[in-house]
Coordinates of C-alpha atoms in Angstrom, one line a residue:
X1 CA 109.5 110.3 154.0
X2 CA 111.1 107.0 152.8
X3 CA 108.4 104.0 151.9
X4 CA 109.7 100.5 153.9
X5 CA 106.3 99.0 152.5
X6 CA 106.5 95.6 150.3
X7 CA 110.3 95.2 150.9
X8 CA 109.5 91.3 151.5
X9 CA 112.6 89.5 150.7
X10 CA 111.0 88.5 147.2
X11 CA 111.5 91.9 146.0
X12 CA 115.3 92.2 147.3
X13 CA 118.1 91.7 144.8
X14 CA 121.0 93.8 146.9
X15 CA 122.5 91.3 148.5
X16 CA 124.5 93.0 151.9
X17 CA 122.8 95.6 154.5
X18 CA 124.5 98.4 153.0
X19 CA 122.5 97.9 149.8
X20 CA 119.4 97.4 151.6
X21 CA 119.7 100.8 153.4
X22 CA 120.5 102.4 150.4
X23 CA 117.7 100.7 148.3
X24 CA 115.0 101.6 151.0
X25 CA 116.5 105.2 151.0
X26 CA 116.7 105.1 154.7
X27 CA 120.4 106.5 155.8
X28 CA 120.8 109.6 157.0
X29 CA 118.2 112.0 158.1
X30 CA 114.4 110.3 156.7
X31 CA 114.7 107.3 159.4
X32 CA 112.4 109.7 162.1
X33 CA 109.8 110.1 159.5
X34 CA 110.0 106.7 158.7
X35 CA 109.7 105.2 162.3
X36 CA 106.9 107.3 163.1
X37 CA 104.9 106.6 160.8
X38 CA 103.6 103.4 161.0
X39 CA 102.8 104.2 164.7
X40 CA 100.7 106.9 163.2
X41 CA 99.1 105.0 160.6
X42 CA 98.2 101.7 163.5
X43 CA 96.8 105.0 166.2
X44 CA 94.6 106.5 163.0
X45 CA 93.0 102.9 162.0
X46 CA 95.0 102.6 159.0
X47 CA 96.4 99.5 157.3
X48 CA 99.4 100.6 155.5
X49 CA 101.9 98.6 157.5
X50 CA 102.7 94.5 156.1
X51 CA 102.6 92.2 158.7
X52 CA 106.2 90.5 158.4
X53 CA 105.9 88.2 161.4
X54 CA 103.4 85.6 160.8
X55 CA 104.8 82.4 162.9
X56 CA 104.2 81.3 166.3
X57 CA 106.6 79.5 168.9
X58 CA 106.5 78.3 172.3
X59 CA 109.2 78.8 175.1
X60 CA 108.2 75.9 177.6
X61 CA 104.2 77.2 178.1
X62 CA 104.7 80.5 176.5
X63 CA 103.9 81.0 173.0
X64 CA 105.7 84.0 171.7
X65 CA 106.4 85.5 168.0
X66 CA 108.7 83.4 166.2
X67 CA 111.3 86.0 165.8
X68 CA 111.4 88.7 168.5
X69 CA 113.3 91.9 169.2
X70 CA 116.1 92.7 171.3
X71 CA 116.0 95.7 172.7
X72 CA 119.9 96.2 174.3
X73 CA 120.9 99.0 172.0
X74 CA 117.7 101.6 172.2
X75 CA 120.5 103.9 174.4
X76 CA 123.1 103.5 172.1
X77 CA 125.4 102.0 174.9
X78 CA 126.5 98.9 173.0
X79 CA 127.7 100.3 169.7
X80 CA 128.7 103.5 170.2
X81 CA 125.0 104.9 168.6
X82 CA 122.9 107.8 169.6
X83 CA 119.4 107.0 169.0
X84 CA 116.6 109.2 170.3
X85 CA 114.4 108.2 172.5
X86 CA 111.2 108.9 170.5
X87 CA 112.3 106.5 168.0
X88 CA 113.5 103.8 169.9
X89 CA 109.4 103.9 171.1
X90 CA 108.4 104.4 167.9
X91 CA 110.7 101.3 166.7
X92 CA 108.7 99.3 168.9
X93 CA 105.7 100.2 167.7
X94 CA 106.7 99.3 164.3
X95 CA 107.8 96.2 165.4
X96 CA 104.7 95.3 167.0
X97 CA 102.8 96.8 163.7
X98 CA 104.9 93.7 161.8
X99 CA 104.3 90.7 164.1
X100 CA 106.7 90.8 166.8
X101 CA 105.2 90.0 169.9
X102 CA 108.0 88.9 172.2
X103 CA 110.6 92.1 173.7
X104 CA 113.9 91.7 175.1
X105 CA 115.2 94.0 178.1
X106 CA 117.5 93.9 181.4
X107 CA 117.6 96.2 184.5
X108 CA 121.3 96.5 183.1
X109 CA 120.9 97.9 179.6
X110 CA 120.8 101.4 180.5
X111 CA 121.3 100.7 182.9
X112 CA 117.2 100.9 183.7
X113 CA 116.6 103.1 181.4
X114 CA 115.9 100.8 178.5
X115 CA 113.3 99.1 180.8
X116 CA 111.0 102.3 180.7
X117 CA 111.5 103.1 176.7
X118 CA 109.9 99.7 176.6
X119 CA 107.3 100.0 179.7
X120 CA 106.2 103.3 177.7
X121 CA 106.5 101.9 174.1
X122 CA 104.0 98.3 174.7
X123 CA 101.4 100.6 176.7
X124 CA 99.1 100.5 174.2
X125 CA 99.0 96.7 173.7
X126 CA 100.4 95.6 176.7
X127 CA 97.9 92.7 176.8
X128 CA 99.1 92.0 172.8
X129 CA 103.0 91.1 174.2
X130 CA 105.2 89.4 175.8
X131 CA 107.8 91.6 177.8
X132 CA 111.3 89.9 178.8
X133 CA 113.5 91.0 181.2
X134 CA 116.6 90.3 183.6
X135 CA 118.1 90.5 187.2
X136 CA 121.3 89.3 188.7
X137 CA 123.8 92.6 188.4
X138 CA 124.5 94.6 191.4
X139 CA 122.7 97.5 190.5
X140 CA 121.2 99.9 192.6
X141 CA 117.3 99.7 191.7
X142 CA 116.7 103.4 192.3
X143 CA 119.9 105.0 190.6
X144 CA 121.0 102.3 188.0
X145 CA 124.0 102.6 189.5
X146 CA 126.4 99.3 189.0
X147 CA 127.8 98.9 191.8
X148 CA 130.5 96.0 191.1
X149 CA 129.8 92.2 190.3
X150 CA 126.5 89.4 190.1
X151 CA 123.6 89.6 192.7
X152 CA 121.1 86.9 193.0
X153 CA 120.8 87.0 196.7
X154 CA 116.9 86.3 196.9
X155 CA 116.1 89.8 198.7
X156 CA 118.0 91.7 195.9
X157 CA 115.9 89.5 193.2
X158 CA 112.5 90.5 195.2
X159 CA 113.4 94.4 195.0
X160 CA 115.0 94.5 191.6
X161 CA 111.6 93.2 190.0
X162 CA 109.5 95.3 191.8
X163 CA 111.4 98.2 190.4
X164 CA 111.9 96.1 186.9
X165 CA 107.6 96.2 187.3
X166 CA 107.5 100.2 187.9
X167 CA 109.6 101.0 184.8
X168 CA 107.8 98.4 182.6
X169 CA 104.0 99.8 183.5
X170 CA 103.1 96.7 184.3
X171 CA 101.7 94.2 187.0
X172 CA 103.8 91.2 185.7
X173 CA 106.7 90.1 183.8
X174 CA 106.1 87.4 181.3
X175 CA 109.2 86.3 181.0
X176 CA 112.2 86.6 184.2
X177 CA 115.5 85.6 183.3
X178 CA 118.7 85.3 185.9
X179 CA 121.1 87.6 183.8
X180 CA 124.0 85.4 184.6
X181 CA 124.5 82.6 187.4
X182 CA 126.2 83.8 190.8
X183 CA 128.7 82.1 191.6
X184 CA 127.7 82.7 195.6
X185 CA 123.9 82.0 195.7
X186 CA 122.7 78.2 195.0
X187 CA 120.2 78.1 192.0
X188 CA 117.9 76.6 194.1
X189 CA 117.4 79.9 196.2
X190 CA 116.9 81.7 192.8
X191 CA 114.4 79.3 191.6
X192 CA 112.8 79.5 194.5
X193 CA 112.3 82.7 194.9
X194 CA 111.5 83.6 191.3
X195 CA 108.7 80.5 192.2
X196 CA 107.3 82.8 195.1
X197 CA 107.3 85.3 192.3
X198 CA 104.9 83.5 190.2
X199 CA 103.1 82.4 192.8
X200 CA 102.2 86.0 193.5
X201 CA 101.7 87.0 190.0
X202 CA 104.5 89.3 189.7
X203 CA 106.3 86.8 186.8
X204 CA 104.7 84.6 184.6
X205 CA 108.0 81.9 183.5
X206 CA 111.2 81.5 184.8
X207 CA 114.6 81.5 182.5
X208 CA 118.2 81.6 182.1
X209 CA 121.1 83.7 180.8
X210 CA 124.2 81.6 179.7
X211 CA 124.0 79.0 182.4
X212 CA 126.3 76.1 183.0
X213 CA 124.3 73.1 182.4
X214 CA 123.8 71.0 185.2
X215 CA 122.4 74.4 186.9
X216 CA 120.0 74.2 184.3
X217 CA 119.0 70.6 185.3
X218 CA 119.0 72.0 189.1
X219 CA 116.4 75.4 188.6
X220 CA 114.3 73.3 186.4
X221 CA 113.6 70.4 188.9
X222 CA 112.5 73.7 191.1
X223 CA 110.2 74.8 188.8
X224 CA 110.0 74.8 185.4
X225 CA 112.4 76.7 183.0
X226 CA 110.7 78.3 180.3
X227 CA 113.3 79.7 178.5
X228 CA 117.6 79.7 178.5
X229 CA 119.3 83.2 176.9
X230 CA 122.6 82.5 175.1
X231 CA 124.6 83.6 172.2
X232 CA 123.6 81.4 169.5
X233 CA 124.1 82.1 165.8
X234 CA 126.1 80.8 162.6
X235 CA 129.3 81.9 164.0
X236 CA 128.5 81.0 168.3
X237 CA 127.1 77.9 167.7
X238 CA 128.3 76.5 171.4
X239 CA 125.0 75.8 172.6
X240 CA 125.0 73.1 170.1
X241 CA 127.0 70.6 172.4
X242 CA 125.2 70.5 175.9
X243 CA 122.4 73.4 176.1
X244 CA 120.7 72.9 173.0
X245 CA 120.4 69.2 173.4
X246 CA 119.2 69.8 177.3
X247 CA 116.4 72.1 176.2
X248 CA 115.2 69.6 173.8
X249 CA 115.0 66.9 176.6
X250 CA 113.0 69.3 179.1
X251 CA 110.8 71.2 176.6
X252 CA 113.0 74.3 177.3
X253 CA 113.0 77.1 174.5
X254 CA 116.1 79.0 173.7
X255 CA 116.2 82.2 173.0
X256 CA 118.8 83.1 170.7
X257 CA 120.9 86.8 171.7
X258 CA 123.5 87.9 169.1
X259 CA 122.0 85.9 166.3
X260 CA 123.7 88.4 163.7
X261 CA 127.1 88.1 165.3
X262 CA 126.7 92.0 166.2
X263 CA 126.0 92.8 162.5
X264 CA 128.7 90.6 160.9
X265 CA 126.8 88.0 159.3
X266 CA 124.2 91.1 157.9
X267 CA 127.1 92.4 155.6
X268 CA 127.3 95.2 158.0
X269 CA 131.0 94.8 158.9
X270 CA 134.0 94.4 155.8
X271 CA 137.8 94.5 156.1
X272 CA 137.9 98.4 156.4
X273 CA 135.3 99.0 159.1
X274 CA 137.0 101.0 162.1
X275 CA 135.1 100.3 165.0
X276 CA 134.4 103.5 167.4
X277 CA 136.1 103.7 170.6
X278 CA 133.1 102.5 172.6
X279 CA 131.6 100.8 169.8
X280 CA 132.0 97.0 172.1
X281 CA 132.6 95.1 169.0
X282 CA 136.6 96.6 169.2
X283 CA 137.0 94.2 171.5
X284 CA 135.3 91.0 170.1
X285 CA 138.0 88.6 168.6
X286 CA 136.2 87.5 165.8
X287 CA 136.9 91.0 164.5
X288 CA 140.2 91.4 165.0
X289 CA 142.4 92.5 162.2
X290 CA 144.2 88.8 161.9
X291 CA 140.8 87.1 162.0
X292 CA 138.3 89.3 160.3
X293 CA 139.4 88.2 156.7
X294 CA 138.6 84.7 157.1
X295 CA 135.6 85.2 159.2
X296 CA 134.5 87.3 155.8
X297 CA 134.2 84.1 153.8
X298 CA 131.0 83.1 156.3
X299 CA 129.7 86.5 155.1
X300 CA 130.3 85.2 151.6
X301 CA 128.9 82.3 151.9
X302 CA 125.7 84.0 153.1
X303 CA 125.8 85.9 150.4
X304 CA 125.5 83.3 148.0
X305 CA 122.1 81.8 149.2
X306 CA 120.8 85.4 150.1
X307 CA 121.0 85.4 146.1
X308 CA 120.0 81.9 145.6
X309 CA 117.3 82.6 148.0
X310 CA 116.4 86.1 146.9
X311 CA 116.9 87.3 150.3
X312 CA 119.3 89.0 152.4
X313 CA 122.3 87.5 154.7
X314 CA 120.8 88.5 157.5
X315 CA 117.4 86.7 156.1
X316 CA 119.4 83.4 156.2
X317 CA 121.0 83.8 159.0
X318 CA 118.2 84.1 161.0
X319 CA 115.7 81.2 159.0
X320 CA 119.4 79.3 159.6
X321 CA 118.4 79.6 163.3
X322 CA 114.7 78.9 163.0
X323 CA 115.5 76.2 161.3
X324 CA 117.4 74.5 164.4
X325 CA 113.7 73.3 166.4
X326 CA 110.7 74.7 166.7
X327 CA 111.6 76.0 170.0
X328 CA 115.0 78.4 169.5
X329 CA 113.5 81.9 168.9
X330 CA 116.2 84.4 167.8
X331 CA 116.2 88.0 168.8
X332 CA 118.4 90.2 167.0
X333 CA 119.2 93.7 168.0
X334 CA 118.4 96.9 166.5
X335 CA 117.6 100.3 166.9
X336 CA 117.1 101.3 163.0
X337 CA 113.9 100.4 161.1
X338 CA 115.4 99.3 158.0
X339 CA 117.6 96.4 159.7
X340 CA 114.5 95.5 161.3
X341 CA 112.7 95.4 158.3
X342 CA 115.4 93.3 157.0
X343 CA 115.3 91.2 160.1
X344 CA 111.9 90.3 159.9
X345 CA 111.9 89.2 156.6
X346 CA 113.6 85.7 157.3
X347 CA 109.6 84.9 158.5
X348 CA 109.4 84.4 154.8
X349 CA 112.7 82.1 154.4
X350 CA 112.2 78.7 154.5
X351 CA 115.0 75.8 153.6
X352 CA 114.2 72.5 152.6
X353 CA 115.9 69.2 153.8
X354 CA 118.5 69.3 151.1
X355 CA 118.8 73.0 151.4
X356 CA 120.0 73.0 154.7
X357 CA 122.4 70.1 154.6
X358 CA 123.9 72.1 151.6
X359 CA 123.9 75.3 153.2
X360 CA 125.7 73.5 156.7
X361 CA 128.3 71.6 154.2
X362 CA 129.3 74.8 153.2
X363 CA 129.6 76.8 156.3
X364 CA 131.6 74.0 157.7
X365 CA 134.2 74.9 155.2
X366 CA 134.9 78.2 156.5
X367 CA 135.7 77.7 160.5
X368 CA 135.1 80.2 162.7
X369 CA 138.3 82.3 163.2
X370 CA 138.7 84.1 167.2
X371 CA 136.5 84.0 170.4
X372 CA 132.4 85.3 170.6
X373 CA 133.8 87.9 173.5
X374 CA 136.6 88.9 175.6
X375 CA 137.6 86.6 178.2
X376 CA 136.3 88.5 180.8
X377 CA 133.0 88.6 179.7
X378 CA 133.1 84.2 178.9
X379 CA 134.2 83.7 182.3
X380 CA 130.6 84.2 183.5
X381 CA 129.4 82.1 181.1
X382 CA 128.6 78.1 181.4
X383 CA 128.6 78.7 185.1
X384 CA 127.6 76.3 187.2
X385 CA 125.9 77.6 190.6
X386 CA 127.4 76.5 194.2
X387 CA 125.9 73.8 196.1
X388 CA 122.6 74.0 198.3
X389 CA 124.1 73.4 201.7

């Protein structure tokens, strides 16, 4: 059975994922054993398991772990993966074993099903957590069928979470995020409606997913906005111009999706990696064959303080990020132990001043090359909602 103990980024001189997998002895067919075992060791009253995740942060009112774990992948839909779903429980148990106390979901990852790995998964310290999740797909709540386009129409919001609350095991949603902004329904009816939510104690705070930002200014003045969901990271760094700056002025947290660039800026993607067919990352630009070989000299640079720093470029990457406020809470993606392992270790990164000037001087000399996503997919973000009429 492999030993993840004490692999604090102090101890780390492999720079890339790659070398961290194979230093931890964790690819191939161990990572069961591994998973599971720090469930067993918290269930039997044991203390073998190092608490990685040590800082606190607040999203509006609600205080969260100050690096969290998204939970998108745990049916392998995203990149192409296969994990079991014993592990992906056992995964976030571990998590929870090392600090994490704030989980990422969506009635569309799955879809559904992901909901109920993690309604199953928290049970034992429900109480101990904070459980995210989304609406605003036109799914059908009792299949998980998609059935075409957005849906925030207020009696589809009401339905979807009472079916988001069955698969969870819970009485309450901490966090309920719009998924993306419809286009058709004023985000005054939303707010409103996720406000009659809280009223009755079915949700606890109220966020967004990619919003445009004067719908921001609009759902807030309707009740507070805990927390706004976009892709923010050393490569998306968009929320920089307007959302960032908005949050900052209303007390908003943002929660920070994608903060790896899908693996990239862990060392987990080189010039030779052939993506799977539907492995989504085929269709990211930033990969591309034309822009991939600049985009590697980000990865570089990474590299550079992971040694400096005797840490890992995912490590930086992530205490880049924490390093933005002490309200942006990234939560990157995973459903292996050993990257999350790796992930949590940035808890121990810190930069001074000077450190992160540096460290911004040289990532502006390697520009991003390509687009975060496919156009389809940034056409529904930055969306402004319709007027109330």
């Amino acid at each position: 059975m492999p030993n993840f103990e004490g692999t604090g980024p102090t101890t780390k001189q492999h720079l890339d994922r790659r070398s961290f997998l194979r230093a931890t002895g964790a690819i191939g067919a161990g990572l069961a054993g591994g998973l599971l075992s720090s469930a067993n060791a918290r269930q039997s009253g044991g203390d073998a398991v190092k608490r990685l995740v040590n800082g606190r942060r607040k999203l509006g009112q609600l205080e969260v772990s100050s690096i969290g774990l998204g939970c998108q992948d745990m049916t392998g839909a995203v990149y192409a993966s296969a994990p079991r779903r014993p592990d992906m429980i056992a995964l976030v148990r571990a998590a929870y074993d090392r600090g994490v106390t704030f989980f990422d979901a969506a009635e569309a990852y799955g879809p559904l099903e992901v909901e109920r790995i993690l309604g199953e998964a928290v049970a034992p310290f429900r109480k101990q957590v904070v459980i995210a999740t989304k609406f605003g797909w036109n799914i059908d709540p009792e299949t998980g069928r998609m059935m075409g386009g957005l849906n925030s129409r207020p009696e589809h919001i009401r339905v979807a979470v009472d079916g988001m609350l069955k698969r969870l095991q819970t009485d309450r949603i901490d966090l309920l995020y719009q998924h993306r902004v419809d286009p058709a329904v004023p985000i005054e009816d939303v707010a409103g409606t996720v406000k009659d939510l809280i009223v009755q104690g079915k949700v606890g705070h109220y966020g967004l997913s990619e919003p445009g930002p004067q719908t921001i200014r609009r759902a807030h003045a309707v009740h507070p906005v805990a927390a706004i969901q976009n892709e923010y990271s050393i490569m998306a760094r968009d929320p920089e111009a307007q959302i960032l700056p908005i949050c900052k002025e209303l007390g908003i947290g943002l929660v920070c999706w994608g903060p790896l660039a899908q693996g990239f800026l862990a060392g987990a993607i080189d010039r030779d990696t052939k993506f799977q067919p539907r492995d989504f990352r085929g269709s990211v630009p930033w990969f591309f064959p034309e822009n991939r070989p600049d985009n590697l000299a980000i990865v570089e640079t990474l590299k550079e303080w992971a040694q400096r720093k005797k840490a890992t470029p995912a490590q930086i990457s992530l205490a880049w990020l924490l390093a933005q406020g002490p309200s942006v809470v990234p939560i990157p993606g995973t459903n292996r132990l050993p990257h999350l392992i790796d992930d949590l270790g940035d808890d121990a990164v810190r930069f001074t001043p000077e450190e992160l000037r540096d460290l911004n001087a040289a990532l502006g000399r390697t520009p991003v090359q390509g687009a975060r996503m496919g156009q389809f997919i940034l056409s529904l973000s930055g969306v402004e909602a319709p007027p109330k009429k």
